[in-house]
Short mmCIF file of N, CA and C in Angstrom, two decimals:
data_model
loop_
_atom_site.label_atom_id
_atom_site.label_comp_id
_atom_site.label_asym_id
_atom_site.label_seq_id
_atom_site.Cartn_x
_atom_site.Cartn_y
_atom_site.Cartn_z
N MET L 869 -14.29 -111.57 -32.49
CA MET L 869 -14.55 -111.34 -31.14
C MET L 869 -13.72 -112.54 -30.31
N PRO L 870 -13.25 -111.96 -29.08
CA PRO L 870 -12.65 -113.08 -28.26
C PRO L 870 -13.74 -114.16 -27.80
N ALA L 871 -13.10 -115.42 -27.63
CA ALA L 871 -14.00 -116.49 -27.27
C ALA L 871 -14.49 -116.16 -25.77
N THR L 872 -13.44 -115.69 -25.22
CA THR L 872 -13.64 -115.35 -23.80
C THR L 872 -13.23 -114.06 -23.37
N TRP L 873 -13.93 -113.40 -22.35
CA TRP L 873 -13.22 -112.09 -21.91
C TRP L 873 -12.88 -112.05 -20.71
N PRO L 874 -11.57 -111.95 -20.45
CA PRO L 874 -10.84 -112.38 -19.18
C PRO L 874 -11.07 -111.06 -18.16
N GLY L 875 -11.60 -111.51 -16.80
CA GLY L 875 -11.61 -110.64 -15.92
C GLY L 875 -10.28 -110.23 -15.19
N ALA L 876 -10.22 -108.92 -14.54
CA ALA L 876 -8.95 -108.51 -14.24
C ALA L 876 -8.53 -109.76 -13.11
N ASP L 877 -9.11 -110.51 -12.62
CA ASP L 877 -8.40 -111.77 -11.69
C ASP L 877 -8.28 -112.79 -12.72
N GLY L 878 -8.27 -112.92 -13.86
CA GLY L 878 -7.95 -114.01 -14.67
C GLY L 878 -9.17 -114.87 -15.24
N THR L 879 -10.07 -114.84 -14.19
CA THR L 879 -11.12 -115.49 -14.67
C THR L 879 -12.31 -115.09 -15.83
N PRO L 880 -12.82 -116.03 -16.62
CA PRO L 880 -13.85 -115.37 -17.67
C PRO L 880 -14.97 -114.50 -17.27
N VAL L 881 -15.26 -113.09 -17.71
CA VAL L 881 -16.31 -112.78 -17.34
C VAL L 881 -17.76 -113.34 -17.81
N SER L 882 -18.49 -113.76 -16.91
CA SER L 882 -19.81 -114.60 -17.24
C SER L 882 -20.93 -114.02 -17.24
N CYS L 883 -21.15 -112.86 -16.48
CA CYS L 883 -22.53 -112.07 -16.33
C CYS L 883 -23.20 -111.95 -17.84
N ARG L 884 -24.27 -112.30 -17.98
CA ARG L 884 -24.97 -112.33 -19.78
C ARG L 884 -24.95 -110.86 -20.00
N GLU L 885 -25.29 -109.88 -19.02
CA GLU L 885 -25.39 -108.63 -19.51
C GLU L 885 -24.01 -107.82 -19.84
N LYS L 886 -23.07 -108.09 -18.98
CA LYS L 886 -21.68 -107.78 -19.35
C LYS L 886 -21.16 -108.13 -20.83
N LEU L 887 -21.61 -109.55 -20.99
CA LEU L 887 -21.01 -110.21 -22.14
C LEU L 887 -21.95 -109.36 -23.44
N LYS L 888 -23.08 -109.05 -23.14
CA LYS L 888 -23.78 -108.58 -24.09
C LYS L 888 -23.15 -107.26 -24.54
N THR L 889 -22.81 -106.64 -23.35
CA THR L 889 -22.20 -105.15 -23.75
C THR L 889 -20.95 -105.31 -24.38
N LEU L 890 -20.01 -106.30 -24.01
CA LEU L 890 -18.81 -106.33 -24.20
C LEU L 890 -18.89 -106.80 -25.79
N ALA L 891 -19.83 -107.55 -26.32
CA ALA L 891 -19.94 -107.99 -27.90
C ALA L 891 -20.77 -106.88 -28.83
N GLU L 892 -21.66 -106.00 -28.31
CA GLU L 892 -21.94 -104.77 -28.81
C GLU L 892 -20.92 -103.80 -28.91
N ASN L 893 -19.91 -103.58 -27.94
CA ASN L 893 -18.89 -102.64 -27.54
C ASN L 893 -17.86 -102.99 -28.84
N HIS L 894 -17.60 -104.48 -28.86
CA HIS L 894 -16.76 -104.73 -29.95
C HIS L 894 -17.23 -104.67 -31.07
N ALA L 895 -18.11 -105.04 -31.49
CA ALA L 895 -18.88 -105.06 -33.04
C ALA L 895 -18.83 -103.32 -33.41
N GLU L 896 -18.92 -102.53 -32.56
CA GLU L 896 -19.15 -101.07 -33.01
C GLU L 896 -17.93 -100.51 -33.09
N ALA L 897 -16.76 -100.95 -32.29
CA ALA L 897 -15.52 -100.66 -32.45
C ALA L 897 -14.72 -101.10 -33.92
N ARG L 898 -15.14 -102.34 -33.99
CA ARG L 898 -14.64 -102.98 -35.19
C ARG L 898 -15.08 -102.31 -36.28
N GLN L 899 -16.38 -101.80 -36.38
CA GLN L 899 -16.92 -101.11 -37.59
C GLN L 899 -16.18 -100.07 -37.69
N VAL L 900 -16.23 -99.11 -36.69
CA VAL L 900 -15.37 -97.68 -36.71
C VAL L 900 -13.95 -97.99 -37.22
N LEU L 901 -13.38 -98.78 -36.64
CA LEU L 901 -11.92 -99.15 -37.06
C LEU L 901 -11.94 -99.61 -38.38
N GLN L 902 -12.83 -100.37 -38.79
CA GLN L 902 -12.92 -100.72 -40.20
C GLN L 902 -12.97 -99.61 -41.44
N ASP L 903 -13.92 -98.63 -40.99
CA ASP L 903 -14.53 -97.54 -41.73
C ASP L 903 -13.42 -96.50 -41.81
N ALA L 904 -12.54 -96.26 -40.63
CA ALA L 904 -11.35 -95.49 -40.62
C ALA L 904 -10.27 -95.96 -41.44
N PHE L 905 -9.99 -97.18 -41.25
CA PHE L 905 -8.90 -97.64 -42.48
C PHE L 905 -9.16 -98.07 -43.71
N GLU L 906 -10.44 -98.32 -43.97
CA GLU L 906 -10.73 -98.12 -45.45
C GLU L 906 -10.83 -96.66 -46.06
N ASP L 907 -11.12 -95.83 -45.34
CA ASP L 907 -11.19 -94.32 -45.61
C ASP L 907 -9.74 -93.96 -45.74
N ALA L 908 -8.93 -94.20 -45.03
CA ALA L 908 -7.44 -93.91 -45.02
C ALA L 908 -6.63 -94.48 -46.63
N VAL L 909 -6.86 -96.05 -46.38
CA VAL L 909 -6.51 -96.53 -47.49
C VAL L 909 -6.84 -96.13 -49.16
N LEU L 910 -8.25 -95.74 -49.17
CA LEU L 910 -8.76 -95.02 -50.21
C LEU L 910 -8.36 -93.91 -50.51
N MET L 911 -7.73 -93.27 -49.51
CA MET L 911 -7.31 -91.58 -49.87
C MET L 911 -5.66 -91.72 -50.07
N GLY L 912 -5.05 -92.89 -49.98
CA GLY L 912 -3.87 -93.16 -50.42
C GLY L 912 -2.98 -93.18 -49.21
N VAL L 913 -3.08 -93.24 -47.90
CA VAL L 913 -2.46 -93.85 -46.70
C VAL L 913 -2.05 -95.37 -46.97
N ASP L 914 -0.76 -95.63 -46.70
CA ASP L 914 -0.11 -97.21 -46.74
C ASP L 914 -0.89 -97.91 -45.73
N GLU L 915 -1.38 -98.86 -46.10
CA GLU L 915 -2.00 -99.80 -45.37
C GLU L 915 -1.22 -100.29 -43.98
N ALA L 916 0.21 -100.69 -44.28
CA ALA L 916 1.09 -101.08 -42.92
C ALA L 916 1.06 -99.71 -41.91
N ALA L 917 1.23 -98.57 -42.38
CA ALA L 917 1.30 -97.32 -41.72
C ALA L 917 -0.12 -97.24 -41.11
N MET L 918 -1.21 -97.38 -41.72
CA MET L 918 -2.53 -97.17 -41.08
C MET L 918 -2.73 -98.05 -39.97
N ARG L 919 -2.54 -99.44 -40.29
CA ARG L 919 -2.50 -100.37 -39.11
C ARG L 919 -1.70 -100.00 -37.98
N ARG L 920 -0.51 -99.25 -38.22
CA ARG L 920 0.64 -98.97 -37.16
C ARG L 920 -0.48 -97.91 -36.32
N ILE L 921 -0.78 -96.98 -36.99
CA ILE L 921 -1.57 -95.75 -36.42
C ILE L 921 -2.76 -96.15 -35.83
N LEU L 922 -3.39 -97.25 -36.05
CA LEU L 922 -4.56 -97.59 -35.40
C LEU L 922 -4.17 -98.50 -34.34
N ALA L 923 -2.87 -99.10 -34.34
CA ALA L 923 -2.52 -99.72 -33.23
C ALA L 923 -1.89 -98.80 -31.92
N GLU L 924 -1.22 -97.69 -32.44
CA GLU L 924 -0.87 -96.80 -31.39
C GLU L 924 -2.08 -96.22 -30.93
N LEU L 925 -3.09 -96.07 -31.45
CA LEU L 925 -4.36 -95.41 -31.03
C LEU L 925 -4.95 -96.06 -29.85
N VAL L 926 -4.79 -97.67 -29.80
CA VAL L 926 -5.35 -98.48 -29.03
C VAL L 926 -4.19 -98.56 -27.84
N ALA L 927 -3.30 -98.38 -28.02
CA ALA L 927 -2.07 -98.38 -27.13
C ALA L 927 -2.16 -97.21 -26.58
N GLU L 928 -2.56 -96.22 -26.81
CA GLU L 928 -2.75 -94.69 -25.94
C GLU L 928 -4.10 -94.65 -25.08
N LEU L 929 -5.11 -95.55 -25.33
CA LEU L 929 -6.03 -95.65 -24.50
C LEU L 929 -5.96 -95.46 -22.96
N VAL L 930 -6.60 -94.66 -22.57
CA VAL L 930 -6.24 -94.06 -20.70
C VAL L 930 -7.29 -95.15 -20.09
N SER L 931 -6.78 -95.75 -19.16
CA SER L 931 -7.60 -96.65 -18.32
C SER L 931 -8.41 -95.83 -17.36
N PRO L 932 -9.84 -96.33 -17.24
CA PRO L 932 -10.69 -95.59 -16.37
C PRO L 932 -10.24 -95.72 -14.96
N LYS L 933 -9.27 -96.99 -14.69
CA LYS L 933 -8.69 -96.98 -13.50
C LYS L 933 -7.66 -96.49 -12.81
N ARG L 934 -7.14 -95.71 -13.94
CA ARG L 934 -5.41 -94.81 -13.77
C ARG L 934 -6.15 -93.63 -12.90
N ALA L 935 -5.24 -93.36 -11.84
CA ALA L 935 -5.73 -92.04 -11.03
C ALA L 935 -5.24 -90.81 -11.66
N ALA L 936 -6.42 -90.15 -11.52
CA ALA L 936 -6.36 -88.89 -12.34
C ALA L 936 -5.16 -87.82 -11.78
#
């Protein structure tokens, strides 16, 4: 987990509720990605390829701030 969560203006997020939500989301996302990674590798997918696939997945996430 990151030591700090940088806000849009560069200053760290400091609201306790936001930090709690960010920490929970981070832990949940990490577990889901870990499970998907392990499943793929155990089914014969190349580890390096799976890491690239997961990185591409993250790169393709759509921002909620992007105009529809």
